[in-house]
Coordinates of C-alpha atoms in Angstrom, one line a residue:
M1 CA -76.8 24.9 58.0
S2 CA -77.2 23.6 54.5
I3 CA -74.5 23.1 51.9
S4 CA -75.3 24.3 48.5
F5 CA -75.4 21.9 45.5
R6 CA -72.6 23.9 43.9
K7 CA -70.3 23.5 47.0
V8 CA -71.0 19.7 47.2
S9 CA -70.2 19.4 43.5
L10 CA -67.0 21.3 44.0
I11 CA -66.0 19.1 47.0
I12 CA -66.6 15.9 44.9
L13 CA -64.6 17.3 42.0
I14 CA -61.7 18.1 44.3
L15 CA -61.8 14.6 45.7
I16 CA -61.9 13.1 42.2
I17 CA -58.9 15.2 41.1
S18 CA -56.9 14.4 44.2
S19 CA -57.6 10.7 43.7
F20 CA -56.5 10.9 40.1
L21 CA -53.3 12.8 41.0
M22 CA -52.4 10.2 43.6
S23 CA -53.0 7.3 41.3
N24 CA -51.0 9.1 38.5
E25 CA -48.0 9.6 40.8
A26 CA -47.5 5.9 41.2
N27 CA -49.3 2.8 42.4
T28 CA -47.7 2.9 45.8
E29 CA -50.1 0.7 47.7
N30 CA -47.6 -2.2 47.7
L31 CA -44.2 -0.9 46.7
S32 CA -41.7 -3.6 46.7
V33 CA -37.9 -3.7 46.2
E34 CA -37.3 -6.3 43.5
E35 CA -33.5 -6.3 43.7
I36 CA -30.5 -4.2 44.9
I37 CA -27.3 -4.5 42.8
I38 CA -23.9 -3.2 44.0
T39 CA -20.5 -2.7 42.5
S40 CA -17.9 -1.4 44.9
A41 CA -14.3 -0.8 45.7
E42 CA -14.6 -3.6 48.3
G43 CA -14.8 -6.1 45.4
D44 CA -18.5 -6.4 44.7
K45 CA -19.2 -6.8 41.0
L46 CA -22.9 -6.8 40.1
A47 CA -23.5 -8.4 43.4
S48 CA -26.9 -8.8 45.0
E49 CA -27.7 -7.1 48.3
D50 CA -30.5 -7.9 50.7
N51 CA -33.8 -6.3 49.8
T52 CA -35.4 -3.7 52.0
V53 CA -39.1 -2.7 52.6
F54 CA -41.1 0.4 52.4
F55 CA -42.9 2.2 55.2
E56 CA -45.7 4.7 55.1
G57 CA -44.7 8.3 55.8
K58 CA -42.3 11.1 54.8
A59 CA -38.6 10.4 55.5
T60 CA -36.2 12.8 57.2
G61 CA -32.4 12.9 57.1
N62 CA -30.7 12.1 53.8
V63 CA -33.6 11.6 51.3
I64 CA -33.6 10.7 47.7
S65 CA -37.1 11.4 46.3
V66 CA -38.3 9.9 43.1
Y67 CA -41.3 11.1 41.2
P68 CA -42.5 8.4 38.7
S69 CA -45.2 10.6 37.2
K70 CA -42.7 13.4 36.3
R71 CA -41.5 11.8 33.2
K72 CA -38.6 13.2 31.1
Q73 CA -36.6 11.9 28.1
I74 CA -36.9 8.5 26.6
I75 CA -33.6 6.5 26.7
D76 CA -31.9 5.5 23.5
G77 CA -29.4 3.2 25.2
I78 CA -26.1 2.7 27.0
G79 CA -23.0 1.2 25.4
T80 CA -19.5 1.3 23.9
S81 CA -17.6 1.6 20.6
F82 CA -16.2 -0.5 17.8
T83 CA -12.7 0.6 16.7
E84 CA -10.1 -1.0 14.5
S85 CA -7.8 -1.1 17.6
S86 CA -10.4 -3.1 19.5
A87 CA -10.8 -5.6 16.6
Y88 CA -7.0 -5.9 16.4
V89 CA -6.6 -6.8 20.0
L90 CA -9.5 -9.3 19.9
A91 CA -7.9 -10.9 16.8
H92 CA -5.1 -12.0 19.2
L93 CA -7.5 -14.4 21.0
P94 CA -8.5 -17.9 20.0
I95 CA -11.8 -17.6 18.2
E96 CA -13.9 -19.2 21.0
K97 CA -12.2 -17.1 23.7
R98 CA -12.9 -14.0 21.6
R99 CA -16.5 -14.9 21.2
D100 CA -16.8 -15.3 24.9
V101 CA -15.5 -11.8 25.4
M102 CA -18.0 -10.5 22.8
R103 CA -20.8 -12.3 24.5
K104 CA -19.8 -10.6 27.7
I105 CA -20.2 -7.3 25.9
F106 CA -23.4 -7.8 23.9
S107 CA -25.4 -10.7 25.3
S108 CA -28.1 -10.5 28.0
D109 CA -25.9 -12.5 30.3
G110 CA -23.2 -9.9 29.9
A111 CA -23.3 -6.1 29.6
D112 CA -26.0 -6.2 27.0
F113 CA -25.0 -2.9 25.4
T114 CA -27.5 -1.4 23.1
L115 CA -26.0 1.9 21.9
T116 CA -22.6 1.9 20.1
R117 CA -20.3 4.0 17.9
T118 CA -17.8 3.4 15.2
H119 CA -15.5 5.5 13.1
I120 CA -15.8 6.2 9.3
G121 CA -12.3 5.8 8.0
S122 CA -9.2 6.1 10.2
C123 CA -9.0 7.6 13.6
D124 CA -6.3 7.7 16.4
F125 CA -7.5 4.2 17.4
S126 CA -6.6 2.7 14.0
V127 CA -3.6 0.4 14.0
Y128 CA -1.7 2.3 11.3
G129 CA -4.0 5.2 10.5
K130 CA -4.3 7.5 7.5
Y131 CA -6.8 5.7 5.5
S132 CA -10.2 6.4 3.9
Y133 CA -12.6 4.7 1.6
A134 CA -11.8 7.0 -1.3
S135 CA -8.0 6.6 -1.8
V136 CA -7.9 7.8 -5.4
V137 CA -7.0 11.5 -5.4
G138 CA -9.5 13.7 -7.2
D139 CA -12.1 11.0 -7.5
A140 CA -15.0 13.4 -7.0
K141 CA -17.6 10.9 -8.3
L142 CA -16.3 8.3 -5.8
Q143 CA -16.0 5.6 -8.5
N144 CA -13.3 3.9 -6.5
F145 CA -15.1 4.0 -3.1
T146 CA -14.5 0.8 -1.1
I147 CA -14.8 -0.3 2.5
E148 CA -12.3 -3.1 2.0
E149 CA -10.1 -1.6 4.7
D150 CA -12.7 -2.5 7.3
L151 CA -12.9 -6.1 6.0
K152 CA -9.5 -7.3 5.0
G153 CA -8.1 -8.4 8.4
F154 CA -4.6 -8.1 9.8
D155 CA -1.4 -9.5 8.4
K156 CA 0.0 -12.3 10.5
K157 CA 3.4 -11.7 8.9
L158 CA 3.5 -8.4 10.7
N159 CA 2.3 -9.9 14.0
P160 CA 2.5 -13.7 14.3
N161 CA 0.6 -13.5 17.6
I162 CA -2.6 -12.8 15.7
M163 CA -4.9 -15.8 15.9
D164 CA -7.6 -14.8 13.4
D165 CA -6.2 -12.8 10.5
K166 CA -9.7 -12.3 8.9
Y167 CA -11.0 -10.5 12.0
D168 CA -11.4 -6.7 11.6
L169 CA -13.6 -3.7 12.4
L170 CA -16.6 -4.8 10.2
P171 CA -16.4 -8.5 11.2
M172 CA -16.4 -7.3 14.8
I173 CA -19.6 -5.4 14.2
K174 CA -21.2 -8.3 12.5
E175 CA -20.2 -10.6 15.3
A176 CA -21.9 -8.3 17.8
L177 CA -25.0 -8.1 15.6
F178 CA -25.1 -11.9 15.4
I179 CA -24.9 -12.2 19.2
K180 CA -27.7 -9.6 19.5
S181 CA -29.9 -11.6 17.1
T182 CA -29.9 -14.5 19.5
Q183 CA -31.1 -12.3 22.4
P184 CA -34.6 -11.5 23.7
N185 CA -34.0 -7.8 22.7
P186 CA -31.9 -7.9 19.5
E187 CA -31.6 -4.3 18.5
L188 CA -28.1 -2.8 18.4
R189 CA -27.9 0.9 17.6
I190 CA -24.7 2.1 15.9
I191 CA -23.6 5.8 15.5
A192 CA -20.9 6.4 12.9
S193 CA -18.5 9.4 12.9
A194 CA -15.8 10.4 10.5
W195 CA -12.6 11.8 12.0
T196 CA -11.9 13.4 8.6
A197 CA -12.7 13.5 4.9
P198 CA -10.1 11.9 2.6
Y199 CA -7.1 14.1 2.8
W200 CA -7.3 15.3 -0.8
M201 CA -10.7 16.8 -0.1
K202 CA -9.2 19.2 2.5
D203 CA -7.4 22.5 2.1
I204 CA -4.2 21.3 3.9
E205 CA -4.0 18.2 1.6
E206 CA -2.8 16.2 4.6
W207 CA -4.5 13.9 7.1
Y208 CA -3.3 16.3 9.9
I209 CA -0.4 18.6 10.6
P210 CA 1.1 18.0 14.1
G211 CA 3.0 20.5 16.1
A212 CA 1.1 23.6 15.0
P213 CA 1.5 26.8 17.1
E214 CA -0.7 26.7 20.2
N215 CA -2.7 29.7 19.2
N216 CA -3.6 28.0 15.9
W217 CA -4.8 24.8 17.3
Q218 CA -8.1 24.9 15.5
G219 CA -6.5 25.0 12.0
T220 CA -4.4 21.9 12.0
G221 CA -6.9 19.3 10.7
G222 CA -7.9 21.4 7.7
S223 CA -11.3 22.1 6.2
L224 CA -13.2 20.9 3.2
K225 CA -12.3 22.5 -0.1
K226 CA -15.4 24.2 -1.5
K227 CA -15.3 22.0 -4.6
Y228 CA -15.5 18.9 -2.4
V229 CA -18.2 19.8 0.1
K230 CA -20.9 18.0 -1.9
T231 CA -18.5 15.1 -2.5
Y232 CA -18.0 14.7 1.2
A233 CA -21.7 14.4 1.7
N234 CA -21.8 11.8 -1.0
Y235 CA -18.9 10.0 0.7
L236 CA -20.8 9.7 4.0
V237 CA -23.9 8.4 2.3
K238 CA -21.7 5.9 0.3
Y239 CA -20.5 4.6 3.6
L240 CA -24.1 4.1 4.8
E241 CA -25.0 2.3 1.6
S242 CA -21.9 0.1 1.7
Y243 CA -22.4 -0.9 5.3
R244 CA -26.1 -1.6 4.6
N245 CA -25.0 -3.9 1.8
E246 CA -22.9 -5.8 4.4
G247 CA -26.0 -6.2 6.6
V248 CA -25.1 -3.4 9.0
N249 CA -27.7 -0.6 9.3
I250 CA -26.3 2.5 10.8
W251 CA -28.6 4.1 13.4
G252 CA -27.0 7.5 13.7
I253 CA -24.3 9.7 12.1
T254 CA -22.3 12.8 12.8
P255 CA -20.7 14.9 10.0
V256 CA -17.3 14.8 11.7
N257 CA -15.7 13.9 15.1
E258 CA -14.5 17.0 17.1
P259 CA -15.0 19.8 14.6
Y260 CA -12.9 22.2 16.6
G261 CA -9.9 19.9 16.0
N262 CA -7.3 18.3 18.3
N263 CA -4.2 20.4 17.6
G264 CA -3.1 18.3 14.8
Q265 CA -2.3 15.2 16.9
W266 CA -4.2 12.8 14.7
E267 CA -6.9 12.6 12.0
S268 CA -9.3 15.6 12.2
M269 CA -11.2 18.1 10.1
Q270 CA -12.7 21.5 11.1
F271 CA -16.2 22.9 10.9
T272 CA -17.6 26.0 12.5
P273 CA -21.3 26.0 13.6
E274 CA -22.0 28.1 10.5
T275 CA -20.2 25.8 8.0
Q276 CA -21.6 22.6 9.5
N277 CA -25.1 24.2 9.4
R278 CA -24.7 25.0 5.8
F279 CA -23.3 21.5 5.0
I280 CA -26.3 19.9 6.6
K281 CA -28.9 22.2 5.1
K282 CA -27.6 22.2 1.5
Y283 CA -25.9 18.8 1.2
L284 CA -26.0 16.1 3.8
G285 CA -29.6 16.5 5.0
P286 CA -31.1 16.5 1.5
K287 CA -28.8 13.7 0.4
L288 CA -29.9 11.5 3.3
V289 CA -33.5 12.0 2.4
K290 CA -33.0 11.5 -1.4
T291 CA -31.1 8.2 -0.9
G292 CA -33.6 6.6 1.6
F293 CA -31.6 7.4 4.8
K294 CA -33.9 10.0 6.2
D295 CA -34.5 7.8 9.3
V296 CA -30.7 7.8 10.2
K297 CA -30.3 10.0 13.3
L298 CA -28.2 13.0 12.2
M299 CA -26.4 14.6 15.1
I300 CA -24.4 17.8 15.1
Y301 CA -21.2 18.9 16.9
D302 CA -19.6 15.8 18.5
Q303 CA -17.1 17.4 20.8
N304 CA -16.8 18.6 24.4
R305 CA -19.8 19.6 26.5
D306 CA -18.6 23.0 27.4
G307 CA -18.7 24.2 23.8
I308 CA -22.1 22.9 22.9
E309 CA -24.4 25.9 23.0
P310 CA -23.1 28.0 20.1
W311 CA -23.9 24.9 17.9
T312 CA -27.3 24.2 19.3
D313 CA -28.4 27.8 19.4
L314 CA -27.6 28.3 15.7
M315 CA -28.5 24.9 14.2
F316 CA -31.6 23.9 16.3
S317 CA -33.2 27.3 15.6
D318 CA -32.6 27.1 11.8
K319 CA -35.7 25.3 10.5
K320 CA -34.1 24.6 7.1
S321 CA -31.3 22.6 8.6
S322 CA -32.8 21.4 11.9
K323 CA -35.6 19.5 10.1
Y324 CA -32.8 16.9 9.2
V325 CA -31.3 16.9 12.7
Y326 CA -32.1 14.4 15.6
G327 CA -29.9 16.0 18.2
V328 CA -26.4 16.9 19.4
A329 CA -23.5 14.6 20.2
V330 CA -21.1 15.5 23.0
H331 CA -17.8 14.2 24.6
W332 CA -16.5 14.7 28.1
Y333 CA -12.8 15.6 27.8
E334 CA -13.0 19.3 28.9
S335 CA -13.2 18.2 32.5
T336 CA -12.8 15.1 34.6
V337 CA -15.2 16.2 37.2
N338 CA -17.7 18.7 35.7
V339 CA -20.7 17.2 33.8
Y340 CA -22.0 20.5 32.5
E341 CA -25.5 19.6 33.3
D342 CA -26.5 23.2 33.5
A343 CA -25.8 23.5 29.7
F344 CA -28.0 20.5 29.1
D345 CA -30.8 22.0 31.1
R346 CA -30.6 25.3 29.1
I347 CA -30.6 23.4 25.8
H348 CA -33.5 21.3 26.7
N349 CA -35.5 24.3 27.9
K350 CA -34.9 26.0 24.6
F351 CA -35.1 23.0 22.3
P352 CA -37.0 20.2 24.0
E353 CA -37.7 18.3 20.8
F354 CA -33.9 17.6 20.2
S355 CA -31.9 14.8 21.8
I356 CA -28.6 14.9 23.6
I357 CA -26.3 11.9 23.2
H358 CA -22.9 11.3 24.7
T359 CA -20.8 9.7 22.0
E360 CA -17.3 9.4 23.5
G361 CA -15.6 9.2 26.8
C362 CA -12.6 7.2 28.1
I363 CA -9.8 7.3 30.7
D364 CA -7.5 9.3 28.4
D365 CA -3.8 9.9 28.6
L366 CA -3.2 6.5 30.2
G367 CA 0.5 6.1 30.9
K368 CA 1.2 9.2 32.9
D369 CA 2.6 8.4 36.3
A370 CA -0.2 8.3 38.9
P371 CA 0.3 11.4 41.1
N372 CA -0.1 9.5 44.3
G373 CA 1.3 6.1 43.1
V374 CA -0.8 3.0 43.2
L375 CA -1.9 1.3 46.3
D376 CA 0.1 -1.8 45.7
P377 CA 3.2 -0.7 43.8
I378 CA 5.2 -3.9 44.5
K379 CA 2.6 -6.3 42.9
F380 CA 1.8 -4.0 40.1
K381 CA 5.2 -2.4 39.4
E382 CA 5.2 -3.1 35.7
T383 CA 1.9 -1.4 34.9
N384 CA -0.3 0.4 37.4
W385 CA -3.6 -0.1 35.8
F386 CA -3.7 -3.6 34.2
D387 CA -5.3 -6.3 36.3
N388 CA -5.3 -3.9 39.3
D389 CA -8.8 -2.9 40.5
S390 CA -7.2 -0.5 43.0
F391 CA -6.1 1.9 40.2
W392 CA -9.7 2.2 38.9
W393 CA -11.3 2.8 42.4
N394 CA -8.8 5.5 43.6
D395 CA -7.5 8.9 42.6
N396 CA -4.6 7.6 40.5
A397 CA -5.7 8.9 37.1
T398 CA -4.8 12.1 35.3
D399 CA -5.7 13.4 31.9
W400 CA -4.2 15.6 29.2
A401 CA -4.7 18.8 31.2
Y402 CA -3.6 17.8 34.7
S403 CA -1.8 20.7 36.3
V404 CA -1.5 22.7 33.1
T405 CA -1.2 26.4 32.6
W406 CA -2.3 26.6 29.0
Q407 CA -4.4 29.5 27.9
G408 CA -8.1 28.8 28.1
V409 CA -7.7 25.6 30.2
N410 CA -8.8 25.6 33.8
S411 CA -6.6 23.2 35.7
K412 CA -9.3 22.9 38.4
D413 CA -11.4 21.0 35.9
H414 CA -8.7 18.4 35.6
P415 CA -7.6 17.2 39.0
A416 CA -6.3 13.7 39.7
Y417 CA -9.4 11.6 39.7
I418 CA -11.0 8.2 40.4
P419 CA -11.8 6.5 37.0
V420 CA -15.0 4.7 38.3
H421 CA -16.3 8.0 39.7
R422 CA -15.7 9.8 36.4
Y423 CA -17.8 7.3 34.5
A424 CA -20.6 6.7 37.0
R425 CA -21.0 10.4 38.0
N426 CA -21.0 11.5 34.3
I427 CA -23.6 9.0 33.3
I428 CA -25.9 9.4 36.3
V429 CA -25.9 13.2 36.3
S430 CA -26.2 13.3 32.5
L431 CA -29.2 11.0 32.5
D432 CA -30.8 13.1 35.3
H433 CA -30.4 16.2 33.0
W434 CA -31.9 15.1 29.7
M435 CA -29.2 12.9 28.2
K436 CA -30.9 10.2 26.1
G437 CA -27.9 7.9 25.5
W438 CA -24.3 7.4 26.7
V439 CA -21.5 5.7 24.7
D440 CA -18.1 4.7 25.9
W441 CA -15.1 4.8 23.6
N442 CA -13.0 1.6 22.8
I443 CA -14.5 -1.4 24.4
V444 CA -11.3 -3.4 24.2
L445 CA -7.6 -2.3 24.2
D446 CA -4.3 -4.0 25.0
K447 CA -2.7 -3.8 28.4
D448 CA -0.9 -0.5 27.4
G449 CA -4.1 1.2 26.3
G450 CA -3.5 0.7 22.6
P451 CA -2.7 0.1 19.8
N452 CA -2.9 3.7 18.8
H453 CA -0.9 4.9 15.8
V454 CA 0.0 8.2 17.4
G455 CA 0.6 7.0 20.9
N456 CA -2.6 8.4 22.4
F457 CA -3.0 5.5 24.9
C458 CA -6.3 5.3 26.9
G459 CA -8.1 3.0 29.3
A460 CA -10.9 0.6 28.2
P461 CA -13.5 -1.4 30.0
I462 CA -11.8 -4.6 28.9
M463 CA -8.0 -4.7 28.5
I464 CA -6.1 -7.7 27.1
D465 CA -2.4 -8.8 27.4
T466 CA -2.0 -9.9 23.8
A467 CA 1.2 -11.8 24.6
N468 CA -0.4 -14.3 27.0
Q469 CA -4.1 -13.7 26.1
H470 CA -5.1 -12.7 29.6
V471 CA -8.4 -10.8 29.6
Y472 CA -8.9 -8.2 32.3
Y473 CA -12.4 -6.9 33.0
T474 CA -11.8 -3.5 34.7
P475 CA -14.3 -2.1 37.2
I476 CA -15.4 0.2 34.5
Y477 CA -16.8 -2.8 32.6
Y478 CA -18.9 -3.8 35.6
I479 CA -20.2 -0.2 36.2
L480 CA -21.2 0.1 32.6
S481 CA -22.8 -3.4 32.7
Q482 CA -24.8 -2.5 35.8
I483 CA -26.2 0.6 34.1
S484 CA -26.8 -1.0 30.8
R485 CA -28.6 -4.0 32.2
T486 CA -31.0 -1.8 34.3
I487 CA -31.5 1.1 31.8
R488 CA -32.8 -0.1 28.5
P489 CA -33.9 1.7 25.2
G490 CA -37.5 2.9 25.6
D491 CA -37.2 3.4 29.4
V492 CA -38.1 6.9 30.5
A493 CA -36.1 9.1 32.9
V494 CA -38.1 10.4 35.8
Q495 CA -37.6 13.3 38.2
T496 CA -35.3 12.8 41.2
V497 CA -34.6 15.2 44.1
E498 CA -31.7 14.8 46.5
K499 CA -32.0 16.4 50.0
T500 CA -28.9 15.3 51.8
P501 CA -28.0 17.7 54.6
E502 CA -25.6 15.3 56.3
L503 CA -23.4 14.9 53.2
E504 CA -20.9 16.9 51.1
E505 CA -22.0 18.1 47.7
D506 CA -20.3 15.4 45.7
D507 CA -20.9 12.5 48.0
I508 CA -23.9 11.1 46.3
H509 CA -25.5 11.3 42.8
T510 CA -28.7 9.7 41.6
C511 CA -30.9 9.2 38.6
A512 CA -34.0 7.1 38.0
T513 CA -35.7 5.5 35.0
L514 CA -39.0 3.6 34.6
N515 CA -39.7 0.8 32.1
S516 CA -42.9 -0.3 30.5
D517 CA -43.5 -2.9 33.3
N518 CA -43.5 -0.1 35.9
L519 CA -40.2 -1.3 37.2
L520 CA -38.2 1.7 38.6
S521 CA -34.4 1.6 38.5
V522 CA -32.7 4.1 40.8
Q523 CA -28.9 4.5 40.3
V524 CA -27.0 5.7 43.3
L525 CA -23.3 6.6 43.4
N526 CA -21.4 7.1 46.7
T527 CA -18.1 8.8 46.0
S528 CA -17.2 9.1 49.7
N529 CA -15.0 6.9 51.7
H530 CA -17.7 6.0 54.2
E531 CA -21.0 4.2 53.9
I532 CA -24.1 6.4 53.6
Q533 CA -27.6 5.8 55.0
Y534 CA -30.4 7.4 53.0
N535 CA -34.1 7.1 52.6
L536 CA -35.6 6.4 49.2
Q537 CA -38.9 8.3 49.1
I538 CA -41.6 7.4 46.5
S539 CA -44.9 9.2 47.0
N540 CA -46.0 8.6 50.6
Q541 CA -43.7 5.7 51.3
Y542 CA -40.0 5.5 52.0
S543 CA -37.4 2.7 52.4
P544 CA -34.2 3.1 54.5
I545 CA -31.1 1.9 52.5
T546 CA -27.4 1.8 53.1
I547 CA -24.9 2.2 50.3
K548 CA -21.3 1.1 50.9
S549 CA -18.4 3.5 50.6
N550 CA -16.9 4.1 47.1
A551 CA -19.7 2.2 45.4
M552 CA -22.5 2.3 42.8
Q553 CA -25.9 0.8 43.7
T554 CA -29.0 0.1 41.7
V555 CA -32.3 -0.2 43.6
R556 CA -35.1 -1.6 41.5
V557 CA -38.6 -1.0 42.8
Q558 CA -41.8 -2.5 41.4
L559 CA -44.5 0.2 41.3

């Protein structure tokens, strides 16, 4: 029996296509594990584990499959935030000790953070609050605009424990940029957000009005007066110009932090999707282009994940405003356990050209009694989070909505939780669902979670006892460091699939990224109290791996 030329040609074509697809999936002839890094409740901190090997075949049991050819979003970075409160706490350290802390944050030997955020004017994490760069009432032309507040330092007469009275928010940013300039990868991306316009630009003519009725919570930060909408756009651009003149180029900006408000607890200002869309379309977007800031990444919204879609649906679909917009900024405070990855998937499917950036998250409401106590109440009886790793690795934390019955708040989204899990789960799941960057809130606070001019105390990756200058690097610092050091700007997220029939739904979470050297970084979080054995499957090879209980592991594979 003879085979026709057409059939032979078809067979050859199929073989060629199959060969191409296999080579495109990954170069898996000699897969090798370059390193395995672990941070765990047992006390591991960026520790190295023994490497493992790959075997030919398809794994069974608990399998994490990674598909390097199924490439997704390009990563913008992982990082933290500059606040006046952080600068104030660092000003209590001797200069060289402070520089050592800053190197541990920004150098390649430390966390090597690449994506950051800061506030425009005052926020809750300002030492005294209620300031702007346009303090003269009615100065619509902004002739008296100045960023001196960010430069002037802190008065030693008010606090004799301050070691460097010239240190402040802008010097802190400059110090970080200097450290970065000495590193192999010097770029540091900064997102700036205003909590409010100067109070005189708003209809309430106050910074905020606390104690408003619960059913009027959205109205207590005030909104821009119509006659000052253009002035506020000019105010934001003046900030960009002033920082650039100081040698600080701002990478991204949001029109305001938390446009739905915060019940008048501290500085805020309201926008609706419609008013922010109009503000960008008519004022801020054109002003950025006209003044040479068209490359600054303008992001909308900047509040909790659950409320994101009305903003993206309106603003990403409006071609007249969306042409100025890079993406959407989100926070995590609407739930301590829910990542809202389904919303990210829907947004990406509808608007794949726009980015999603997490711009704020922290262990909020620090200071409430832990519901189950801490594991070592005798040793840590004065504070149950400072210098106590057990607090951060166990379900001791609660947030603002723990066990509440407020209208519109689901208490099931706010159980007592494990701080490390909240961070690692949120970052890993977000990156696996189209998030391009993730930014923590204050990098440094004092041992009480402040200072905060309205008493809104929160946890930070680094906490310092300003009385004795003891620096505590919390487990959160090591978790963020592990992720930042292994996921870099320009890396690309790739598809992962978990098939773990032997595990509970929340036991394990994964994401994976690939760099330009074909080095694959797989992040694995084990939230359970037992070690887990799983198989890492890449193409037609798998590697059996064990992850400790209550741990985050990074497996780096050279393709």
